Coordinates of C-alpha atoms and ligand atoms in Angstrom, one line a residue:
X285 CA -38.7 -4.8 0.6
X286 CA -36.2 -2.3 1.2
X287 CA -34.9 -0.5 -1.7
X288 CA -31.4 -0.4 -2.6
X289 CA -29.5 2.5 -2.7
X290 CA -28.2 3.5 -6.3
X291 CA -24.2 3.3 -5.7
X292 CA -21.5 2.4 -7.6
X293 CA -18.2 3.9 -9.9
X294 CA -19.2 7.1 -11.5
X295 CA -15.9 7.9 -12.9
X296 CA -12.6 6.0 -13.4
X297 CA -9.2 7.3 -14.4
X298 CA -5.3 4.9 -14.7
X299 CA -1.9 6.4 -14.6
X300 CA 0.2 4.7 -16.8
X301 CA 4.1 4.7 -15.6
X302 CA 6.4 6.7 -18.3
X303 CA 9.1 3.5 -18.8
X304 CA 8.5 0.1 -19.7
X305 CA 10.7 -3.0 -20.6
X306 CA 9.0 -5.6 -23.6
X307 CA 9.1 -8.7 -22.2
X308 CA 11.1 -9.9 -24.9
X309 CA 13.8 -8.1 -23.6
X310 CA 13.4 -9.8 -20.4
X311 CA 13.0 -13.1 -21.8
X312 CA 16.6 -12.9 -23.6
X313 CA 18.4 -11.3 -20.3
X314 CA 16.6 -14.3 -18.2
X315 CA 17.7 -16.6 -21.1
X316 CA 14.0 -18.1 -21.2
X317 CA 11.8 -18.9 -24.3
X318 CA 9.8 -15.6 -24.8
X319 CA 7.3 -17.7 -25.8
X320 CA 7.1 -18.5 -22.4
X321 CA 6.2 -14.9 -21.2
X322 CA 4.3 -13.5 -24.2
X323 CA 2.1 -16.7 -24.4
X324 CA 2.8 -18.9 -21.5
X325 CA 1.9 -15.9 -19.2
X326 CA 0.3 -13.6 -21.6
X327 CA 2.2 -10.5 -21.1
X328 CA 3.5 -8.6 -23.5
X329 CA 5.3 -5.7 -21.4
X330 CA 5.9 -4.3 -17.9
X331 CA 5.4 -0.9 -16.8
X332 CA 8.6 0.1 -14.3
X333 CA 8.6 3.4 -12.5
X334 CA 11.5 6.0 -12.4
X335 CA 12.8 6.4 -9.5
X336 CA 11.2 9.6 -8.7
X337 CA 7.7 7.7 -9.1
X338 CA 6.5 5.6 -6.0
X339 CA 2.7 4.9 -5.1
X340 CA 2.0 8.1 -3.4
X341 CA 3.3 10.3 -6.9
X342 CA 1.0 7.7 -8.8
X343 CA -1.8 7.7 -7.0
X344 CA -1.8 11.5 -7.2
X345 CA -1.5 11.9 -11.2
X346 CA -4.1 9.5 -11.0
X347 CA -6.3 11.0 -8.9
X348 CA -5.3 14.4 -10.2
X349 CA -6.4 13.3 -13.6
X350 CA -9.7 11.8 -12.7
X351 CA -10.5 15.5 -10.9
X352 CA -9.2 17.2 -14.3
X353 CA -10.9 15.1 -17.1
X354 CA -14.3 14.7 -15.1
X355 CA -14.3 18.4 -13.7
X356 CA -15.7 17.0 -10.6
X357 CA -15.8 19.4 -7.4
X358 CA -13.4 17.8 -4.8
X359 CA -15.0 19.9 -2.2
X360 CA -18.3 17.1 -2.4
X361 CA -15.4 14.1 -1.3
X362 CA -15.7 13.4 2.1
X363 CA -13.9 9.8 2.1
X364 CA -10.5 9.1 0.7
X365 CA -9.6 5.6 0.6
X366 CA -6.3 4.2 -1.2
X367 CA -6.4 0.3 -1.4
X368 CA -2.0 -0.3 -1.4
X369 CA 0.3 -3.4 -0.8
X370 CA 2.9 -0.7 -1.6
X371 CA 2.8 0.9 1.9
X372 CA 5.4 3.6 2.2
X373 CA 5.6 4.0 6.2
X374 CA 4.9 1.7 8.7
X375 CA 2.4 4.4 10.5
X376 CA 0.9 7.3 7.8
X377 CA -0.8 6.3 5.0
X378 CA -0.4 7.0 1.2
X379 CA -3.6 8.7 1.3
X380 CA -2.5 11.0 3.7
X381 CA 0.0 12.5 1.1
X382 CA -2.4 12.2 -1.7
X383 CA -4.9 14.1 0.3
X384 CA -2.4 17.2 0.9
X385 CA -1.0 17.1 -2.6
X386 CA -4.6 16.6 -4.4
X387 CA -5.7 19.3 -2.1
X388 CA -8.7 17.8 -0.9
X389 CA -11.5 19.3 2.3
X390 CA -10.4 19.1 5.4
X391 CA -13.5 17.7 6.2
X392 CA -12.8 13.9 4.5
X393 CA -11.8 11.2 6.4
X394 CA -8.5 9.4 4.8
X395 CA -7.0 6.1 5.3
X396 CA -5.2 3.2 3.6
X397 CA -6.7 -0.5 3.7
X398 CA -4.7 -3.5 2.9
X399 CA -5.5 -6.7 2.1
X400 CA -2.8 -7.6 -0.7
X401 CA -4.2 -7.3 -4.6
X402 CA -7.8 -7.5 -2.5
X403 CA -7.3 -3.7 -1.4
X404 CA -8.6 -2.1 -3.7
X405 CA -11.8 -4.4 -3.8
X406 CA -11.6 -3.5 0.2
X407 CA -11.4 0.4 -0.6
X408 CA -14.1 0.3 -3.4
X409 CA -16.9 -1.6 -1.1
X410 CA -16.0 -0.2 1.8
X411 CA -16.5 3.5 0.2
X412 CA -19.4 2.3 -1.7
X413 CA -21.3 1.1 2.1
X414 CA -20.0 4.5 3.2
X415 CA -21.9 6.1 0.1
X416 CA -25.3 4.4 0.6
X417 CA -25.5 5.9 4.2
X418 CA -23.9 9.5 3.4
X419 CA -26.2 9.7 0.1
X420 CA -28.6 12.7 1.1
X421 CA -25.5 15.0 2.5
X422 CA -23.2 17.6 0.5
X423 CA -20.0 15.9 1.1
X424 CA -21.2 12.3 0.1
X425 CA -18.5 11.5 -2.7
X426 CA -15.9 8.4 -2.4
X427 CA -12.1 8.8 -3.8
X428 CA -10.8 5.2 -3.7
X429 CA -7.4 4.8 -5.4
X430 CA -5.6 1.4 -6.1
X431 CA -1.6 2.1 -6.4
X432 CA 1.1 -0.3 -5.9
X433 CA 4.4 -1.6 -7.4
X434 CA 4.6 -5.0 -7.9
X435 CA 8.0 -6.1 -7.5
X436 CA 10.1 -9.4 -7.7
X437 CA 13.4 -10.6 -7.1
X438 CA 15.8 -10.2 -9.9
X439 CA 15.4 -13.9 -12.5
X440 CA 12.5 -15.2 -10.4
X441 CA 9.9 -16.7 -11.5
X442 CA 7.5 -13.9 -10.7
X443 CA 9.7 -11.1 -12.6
X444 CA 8.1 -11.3 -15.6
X445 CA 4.8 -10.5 -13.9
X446 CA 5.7 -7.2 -12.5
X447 CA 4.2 -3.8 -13.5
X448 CA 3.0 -0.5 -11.8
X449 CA 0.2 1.6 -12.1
X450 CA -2.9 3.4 -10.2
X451 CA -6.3 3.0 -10.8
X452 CA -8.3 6.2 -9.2
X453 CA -12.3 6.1 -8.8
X454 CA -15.1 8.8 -7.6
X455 CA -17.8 6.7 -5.9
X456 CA -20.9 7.9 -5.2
X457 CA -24.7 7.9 -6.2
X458 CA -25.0 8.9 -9.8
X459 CA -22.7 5.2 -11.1
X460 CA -22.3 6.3 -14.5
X461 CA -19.7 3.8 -14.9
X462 CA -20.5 1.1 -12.9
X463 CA -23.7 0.4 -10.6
X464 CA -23.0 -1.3 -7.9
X465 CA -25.3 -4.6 -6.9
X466 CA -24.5 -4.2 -2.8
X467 CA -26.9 -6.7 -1.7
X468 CA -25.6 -9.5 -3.0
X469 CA -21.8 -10.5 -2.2
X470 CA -19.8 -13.4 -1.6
X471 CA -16.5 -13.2 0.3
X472 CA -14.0 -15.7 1.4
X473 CA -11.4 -15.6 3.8
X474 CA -8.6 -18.1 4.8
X475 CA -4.9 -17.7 6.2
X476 CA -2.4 -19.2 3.4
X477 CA 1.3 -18.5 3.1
X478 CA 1.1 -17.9 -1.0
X479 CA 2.6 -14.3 -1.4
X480 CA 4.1 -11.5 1.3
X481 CA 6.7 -9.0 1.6
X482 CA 8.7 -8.9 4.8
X483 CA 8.1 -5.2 6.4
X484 CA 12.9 -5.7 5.4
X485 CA 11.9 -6.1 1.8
X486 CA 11.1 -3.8 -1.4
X487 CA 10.1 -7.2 -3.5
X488 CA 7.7 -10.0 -2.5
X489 CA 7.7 -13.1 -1.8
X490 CA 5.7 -15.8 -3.4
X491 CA 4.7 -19.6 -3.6
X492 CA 3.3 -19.3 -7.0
X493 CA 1.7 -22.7 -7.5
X494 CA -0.3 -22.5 -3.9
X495 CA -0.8 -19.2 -5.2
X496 CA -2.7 -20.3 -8.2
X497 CA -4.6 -23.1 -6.2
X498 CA -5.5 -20.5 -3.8
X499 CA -6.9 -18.0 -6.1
X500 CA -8.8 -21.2 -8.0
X501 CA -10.4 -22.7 -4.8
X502 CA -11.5 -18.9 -3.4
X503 CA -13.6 -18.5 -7.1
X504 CA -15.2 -21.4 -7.2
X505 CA -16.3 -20.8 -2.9
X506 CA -17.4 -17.3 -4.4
X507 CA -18.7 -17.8 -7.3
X508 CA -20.6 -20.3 -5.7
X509 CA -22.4 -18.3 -3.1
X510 CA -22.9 -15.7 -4.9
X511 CA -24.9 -17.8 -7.5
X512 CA -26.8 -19.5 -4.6
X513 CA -27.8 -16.3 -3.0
X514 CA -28.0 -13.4 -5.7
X515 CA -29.9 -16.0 -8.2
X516 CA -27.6 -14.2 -10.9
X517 CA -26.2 -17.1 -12.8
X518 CA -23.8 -17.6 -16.1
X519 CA -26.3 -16.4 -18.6
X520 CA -26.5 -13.3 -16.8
X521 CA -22.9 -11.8 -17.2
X522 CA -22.1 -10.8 -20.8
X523 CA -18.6 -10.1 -19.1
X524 CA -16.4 -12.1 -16.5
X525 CA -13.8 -9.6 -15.0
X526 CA -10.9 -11.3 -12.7
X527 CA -7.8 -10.5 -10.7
X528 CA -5.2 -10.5 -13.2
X529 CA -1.7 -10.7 -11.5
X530 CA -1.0 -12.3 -15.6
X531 CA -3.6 -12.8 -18.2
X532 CA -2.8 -16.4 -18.6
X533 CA -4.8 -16.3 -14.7
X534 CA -7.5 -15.0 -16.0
X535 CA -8.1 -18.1 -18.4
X536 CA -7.5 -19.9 -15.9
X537 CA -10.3 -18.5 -14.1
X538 CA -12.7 -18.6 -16.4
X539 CA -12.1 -22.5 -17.4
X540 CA -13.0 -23.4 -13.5
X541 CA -15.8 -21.1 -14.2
X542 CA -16.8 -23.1 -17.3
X543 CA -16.5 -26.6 -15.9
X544 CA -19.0 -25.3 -12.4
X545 CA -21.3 -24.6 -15.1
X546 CA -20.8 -27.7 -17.4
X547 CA -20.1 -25.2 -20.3
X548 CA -17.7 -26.7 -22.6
X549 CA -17.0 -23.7 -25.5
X550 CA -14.7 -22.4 -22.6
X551 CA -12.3 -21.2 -25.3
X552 CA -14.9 -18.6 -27.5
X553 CA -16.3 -17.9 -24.2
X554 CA -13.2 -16.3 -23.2
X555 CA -12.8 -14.3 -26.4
X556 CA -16.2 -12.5 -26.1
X557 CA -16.5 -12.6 -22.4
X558 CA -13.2 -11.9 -20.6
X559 CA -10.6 -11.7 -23.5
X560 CA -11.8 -7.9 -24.5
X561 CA -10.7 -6.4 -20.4
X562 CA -7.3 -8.1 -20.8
X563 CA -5.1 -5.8 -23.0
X564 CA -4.4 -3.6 -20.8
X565 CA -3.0 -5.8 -18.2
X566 CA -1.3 -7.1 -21.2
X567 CA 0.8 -3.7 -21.3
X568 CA 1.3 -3.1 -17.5
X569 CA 1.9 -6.4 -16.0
X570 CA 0.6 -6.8 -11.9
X571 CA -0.5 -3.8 -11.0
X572 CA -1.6 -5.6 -7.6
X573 CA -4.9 -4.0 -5.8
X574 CA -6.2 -2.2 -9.3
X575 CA -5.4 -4.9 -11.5
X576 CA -9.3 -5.9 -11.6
X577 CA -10.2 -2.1 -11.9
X578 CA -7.5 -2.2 -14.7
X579 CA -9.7 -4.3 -16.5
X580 CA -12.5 -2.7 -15.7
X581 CA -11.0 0.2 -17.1
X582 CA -9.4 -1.4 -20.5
X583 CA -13.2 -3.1 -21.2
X584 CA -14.6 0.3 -21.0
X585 CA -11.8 2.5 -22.9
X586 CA -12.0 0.1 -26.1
X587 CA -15.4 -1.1 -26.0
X588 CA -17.4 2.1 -25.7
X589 CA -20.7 2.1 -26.6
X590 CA -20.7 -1.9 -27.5
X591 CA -20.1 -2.6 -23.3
X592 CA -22.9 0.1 -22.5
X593 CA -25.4 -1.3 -20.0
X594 CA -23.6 -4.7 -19.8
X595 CA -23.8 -7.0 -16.6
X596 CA -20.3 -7.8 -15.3
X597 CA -19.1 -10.5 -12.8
X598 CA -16.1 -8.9 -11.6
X599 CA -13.8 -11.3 -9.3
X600 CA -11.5 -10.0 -6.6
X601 CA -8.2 -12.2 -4.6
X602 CA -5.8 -11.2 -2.5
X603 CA -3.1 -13.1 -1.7
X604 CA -3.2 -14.1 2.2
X605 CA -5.8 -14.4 1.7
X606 CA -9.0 -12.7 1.2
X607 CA -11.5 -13.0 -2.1
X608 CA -15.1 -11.9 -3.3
X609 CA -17.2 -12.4 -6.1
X610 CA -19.5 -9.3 -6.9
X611 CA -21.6 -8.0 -9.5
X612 CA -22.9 -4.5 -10.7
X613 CA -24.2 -3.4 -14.7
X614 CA -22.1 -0.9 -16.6
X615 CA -23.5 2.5 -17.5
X616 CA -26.0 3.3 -20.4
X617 CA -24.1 6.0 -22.0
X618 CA -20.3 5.4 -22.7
X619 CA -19.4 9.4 -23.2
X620 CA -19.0 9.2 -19.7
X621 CA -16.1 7.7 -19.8
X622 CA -14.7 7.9 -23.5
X623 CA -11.7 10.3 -23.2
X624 CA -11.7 10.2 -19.5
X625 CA -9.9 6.8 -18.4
X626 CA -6.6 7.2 -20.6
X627 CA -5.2 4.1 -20.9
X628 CA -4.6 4.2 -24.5
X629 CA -2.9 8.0 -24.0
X630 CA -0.5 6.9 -21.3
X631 CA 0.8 4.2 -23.5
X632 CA 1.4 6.2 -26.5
X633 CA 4.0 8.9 -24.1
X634 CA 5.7 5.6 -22.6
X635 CA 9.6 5.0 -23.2
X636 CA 11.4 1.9 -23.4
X637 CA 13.9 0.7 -21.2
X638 CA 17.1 -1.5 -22.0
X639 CA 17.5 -4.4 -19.9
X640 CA 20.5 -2.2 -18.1
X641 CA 18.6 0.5 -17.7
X642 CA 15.5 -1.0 -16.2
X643 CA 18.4 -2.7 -13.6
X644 CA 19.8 1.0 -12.7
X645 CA 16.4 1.9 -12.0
X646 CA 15.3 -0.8 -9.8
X647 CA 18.8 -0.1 -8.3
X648 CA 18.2 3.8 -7.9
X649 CA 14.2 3.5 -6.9
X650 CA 15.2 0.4 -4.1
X651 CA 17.5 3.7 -2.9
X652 CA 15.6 5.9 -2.7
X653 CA 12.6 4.4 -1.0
X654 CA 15.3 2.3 1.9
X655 CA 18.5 4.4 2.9
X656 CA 17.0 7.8 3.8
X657 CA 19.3 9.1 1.1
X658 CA 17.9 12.5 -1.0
X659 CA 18.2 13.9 -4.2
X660 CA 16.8 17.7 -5.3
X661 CA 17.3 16.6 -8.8
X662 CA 14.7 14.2 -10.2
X663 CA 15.2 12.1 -12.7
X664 CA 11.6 12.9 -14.4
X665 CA 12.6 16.3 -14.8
X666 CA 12.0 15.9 -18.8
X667 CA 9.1 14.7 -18.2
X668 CA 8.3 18.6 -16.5
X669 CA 5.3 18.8 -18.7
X670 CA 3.8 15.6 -18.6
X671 CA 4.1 15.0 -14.9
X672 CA 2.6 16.9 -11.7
X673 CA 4.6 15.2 -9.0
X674 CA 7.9 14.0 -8.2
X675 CA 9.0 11.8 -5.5
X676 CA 13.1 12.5 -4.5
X677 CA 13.4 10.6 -1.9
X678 CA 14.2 11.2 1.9
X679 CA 15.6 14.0 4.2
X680 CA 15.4 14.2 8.2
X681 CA 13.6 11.1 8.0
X682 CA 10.4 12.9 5.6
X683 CA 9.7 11.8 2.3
X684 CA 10.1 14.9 0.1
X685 CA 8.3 15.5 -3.2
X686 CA 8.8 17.9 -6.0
X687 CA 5.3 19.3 -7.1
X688 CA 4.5 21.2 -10.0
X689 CA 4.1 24.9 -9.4
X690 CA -0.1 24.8 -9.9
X691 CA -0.3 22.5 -7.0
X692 CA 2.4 23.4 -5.0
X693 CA 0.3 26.1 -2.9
X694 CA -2.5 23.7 -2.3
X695 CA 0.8 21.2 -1.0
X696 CA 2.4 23.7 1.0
X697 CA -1.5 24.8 2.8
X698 CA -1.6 21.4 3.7
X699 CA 1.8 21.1 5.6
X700 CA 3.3 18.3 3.5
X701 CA 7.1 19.0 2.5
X702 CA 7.5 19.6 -0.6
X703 CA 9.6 22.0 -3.4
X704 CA 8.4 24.0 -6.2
X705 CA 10.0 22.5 -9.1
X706 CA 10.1 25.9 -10.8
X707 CA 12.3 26.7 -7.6
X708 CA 15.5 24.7 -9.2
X709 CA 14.5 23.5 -12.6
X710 CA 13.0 25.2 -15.8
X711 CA 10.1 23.7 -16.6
Ligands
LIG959 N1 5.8 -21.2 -24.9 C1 4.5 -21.1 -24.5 N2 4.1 -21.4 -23.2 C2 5.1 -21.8 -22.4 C3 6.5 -21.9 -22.8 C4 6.8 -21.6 -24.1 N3 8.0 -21.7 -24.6 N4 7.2 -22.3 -21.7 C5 6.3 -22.5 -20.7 N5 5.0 -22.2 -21.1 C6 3.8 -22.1 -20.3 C7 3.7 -23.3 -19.3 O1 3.2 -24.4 -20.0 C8 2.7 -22.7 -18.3 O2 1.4 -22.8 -18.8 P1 0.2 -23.3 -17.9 O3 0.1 -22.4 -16.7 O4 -1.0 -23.2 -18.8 O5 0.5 -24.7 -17.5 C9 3.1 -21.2 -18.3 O6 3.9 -21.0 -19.5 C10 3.9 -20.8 -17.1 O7 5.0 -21.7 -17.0 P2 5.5 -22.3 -15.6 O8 6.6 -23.3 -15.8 O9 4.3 -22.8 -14.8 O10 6.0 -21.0 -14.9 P3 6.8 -20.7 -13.6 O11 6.8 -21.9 -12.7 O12 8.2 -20.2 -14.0 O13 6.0 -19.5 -12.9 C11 4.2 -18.4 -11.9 C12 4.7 -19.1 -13.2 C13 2.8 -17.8 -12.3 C14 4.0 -19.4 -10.8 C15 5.1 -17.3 -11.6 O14 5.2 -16.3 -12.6 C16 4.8 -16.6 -10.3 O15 5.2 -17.0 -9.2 N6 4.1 -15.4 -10.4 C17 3.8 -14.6 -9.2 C18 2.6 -15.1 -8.4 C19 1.3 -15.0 -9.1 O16 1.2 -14.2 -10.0 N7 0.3 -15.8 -8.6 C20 -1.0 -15.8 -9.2 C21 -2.1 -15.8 -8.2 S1 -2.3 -14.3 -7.3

């Protein structure tokens, strides 16, 4: 038999948005119980971006971060591949700016994939195949980065599940954080009109209760398959990892999961096999195509050394819809990621928003990102130290962005537009 390439995650690094709004706060505005959204849903608070923050500027403190914290040599990337719902242009992709202002080789092929909250599972496998044939040559590193806004209409159901965030990952073949099982996987595809967003809209759409019965029936096809052909089965997994558009879906899941397998402790289950990957989502809301990563992320930023070596069932869906069912085991030795996800930092900088200020920012960003209008004066100028890139919105028909002045060189080689910030505000 054919040996499998070692591939998988060898690094992983979140951007947490500066702002926030407690879903309390919400709750009281929408005149709902907030027992409703804390418990109902099981979120506690959304992350909201300035608007001077869009998926391109996150995707690049992300990745940015990643580089820094892991000192990795970007000159070994040769594929950049940002899984977004959060498209920005109808033709160039978001990676296309993040590769300018990361200031990656020439020589690395860069592209967006889409498949709703499946895109970043899309990006991830897709860079991991790419991995397994590059492995023996210099340039054989993956960056896939999941970044997206997840945006409802104002008082909808879906508003309390919003949030924002990016999830960036260097694939390749030393998986330090997570190695990758690519010969076994179960996907499954069917058109269904649950969620979308109009090309003439900056919030989605959604049919939340086909959206649910979607998601449901596309784990149980997967899950299925994947026991029938990988011979991995629920005794294996010490942790279940899902799609978590709200925690509450994640329970959800893993009941289903429970009754396949004629388990019936579903609810201490949960505690000790999914509940520890949640509280992260708990404090971003949606963050659409890294939401799974975002668990992936929160298990391995608390858990440490406990999670070290672990088997994971990790569970993918995206709305429209596409969904697989994968598997991979955790790395043996946690101080390669402890410090180096910073989850738990982001929060701790975070700022709370008034109900009327997260409105003036939904306002402002929705500008920004539709009328072609442009501001040289961001709004996260205070956040000068904190924050690499600023996005201020657009001039001659170009989105323009504010970079900080250590990476505005690499910007300006690259030929994207962009200001020093230095050049109009003291840092
Ligand atoms: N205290 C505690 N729980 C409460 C409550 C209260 N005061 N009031 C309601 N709840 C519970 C409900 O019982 C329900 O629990 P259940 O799902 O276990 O039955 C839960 O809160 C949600 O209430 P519901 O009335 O179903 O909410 P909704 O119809 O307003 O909207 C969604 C829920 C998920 C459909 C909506 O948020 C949405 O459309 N989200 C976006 C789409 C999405 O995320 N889809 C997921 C698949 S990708």
């Amino acid at each position: 038999m054919q040996m499998q390439p070692k591939v998988g995650i060898e690094s992983i690094s979140v951007h947490v948005p500066r702002y926030f709004v407690d879903l309390k706060t919400l709750a009281a505005a929408n005149d709902v119980d907030p027992g409703k959204y804390y418990h109902g849903l099981g979120v506690r608070r959304m992350a909201v971006v300035a608007p001077d923050e869009d998926p391109v500027t996150m995707a690049v403190e992300a990745a940015r971060a990643l580089i820094e914290r892991n000192k990795l040599d970007g000159g070994r990337i040769g594929l950049l591949v940002v899984g977004t719902e959060s498209g920005v242009d109808g033709a160039k992709p978001i990676a296309a700016y993040v590769h300018g202002l990361v200031g990656l080789s020439g020589e690395c092929r860069t592209f967006d994939a889409k498949h709703a909250c499946y895109s970043g599972t899309a990006a991830l496998r897709m860079a991991a195949d790419w991995c397994a044939v590059h492995g023996t040559q210099h340039r054989n590193k993956a960056l896939v980065i999941a970044t997206d806004i997840a945006r409802y209409d104002e008082g909808s159901a879906g508003e309390p599940t919003q949030g924002a965030g990016a999830v960036a990952m260097l694939v390749g073949d030393e998986p330090h954080v997570l190695d990758l099982d690519l010969r076994n996987e179960a996907v499954f595809s069917r058109e269904v009109m649950d969620f979308w967003r109009p090309n003439y809209r900056s919030s989605a759409m959604v049919d939340g209760k086909t959206s649910i019965s979607s998601y449901l029936s596309a784990l149980k096809n997967t899950y299925l398959t994947h026991r029938a052909a990988s011979g991995f089965g629920w005794d294996d997994y010490e942790y279940l990892l899902f799609h978590v558009p709200f925690p509450k879906m994640a329970y959800k899941a893993f009941r289903v999961l429970c009754g396949l397998e004629r388990n019936d402790n579903a609810d201490d289950q949960f505690d000790l096999r999914s509940g520890p990957a949640l509280w992260a989502n708990r404090e971003l809301g949606n963050i659409y195509s890294g939401s799974l990563y975002l668990s992936l992320a929160g298990l391995l930023e608390k858990g440490g050394r406990k999670v070290e070596g672990a088997r994971i069932g990790l569970f993918s869906y995206g709305s429209g819809c596409c969904a697989e069912f994968f598997t991979g085991r955790l790395g043996t030795d946690s101080k390669n990621w402890a410090d180096k996800i910073g989850i738990g930092a982001g929060l701790d900088r975070r700022t709370e928003l008034t109900y009327e200020q997260y409105l003036a920012f939904r306002k402002n960003g929705n500008a920004l990102a539709c009328d072609g209008s442009y501001t040289g004066d961001p709004q996260g100028a205070a956040f000068g130290r904190l924050r690499k890139v600023f996005y201020c919105g657009i001039r001659d028909h170009r989105r323009m962005y504010f970079v900080n002045d250590n990476v505005a060189q690499v910007a300006r080689n690259s030929g994207i537009e962009t200001r020093s910030r230095r050049s109009s505000v003291a840092v």
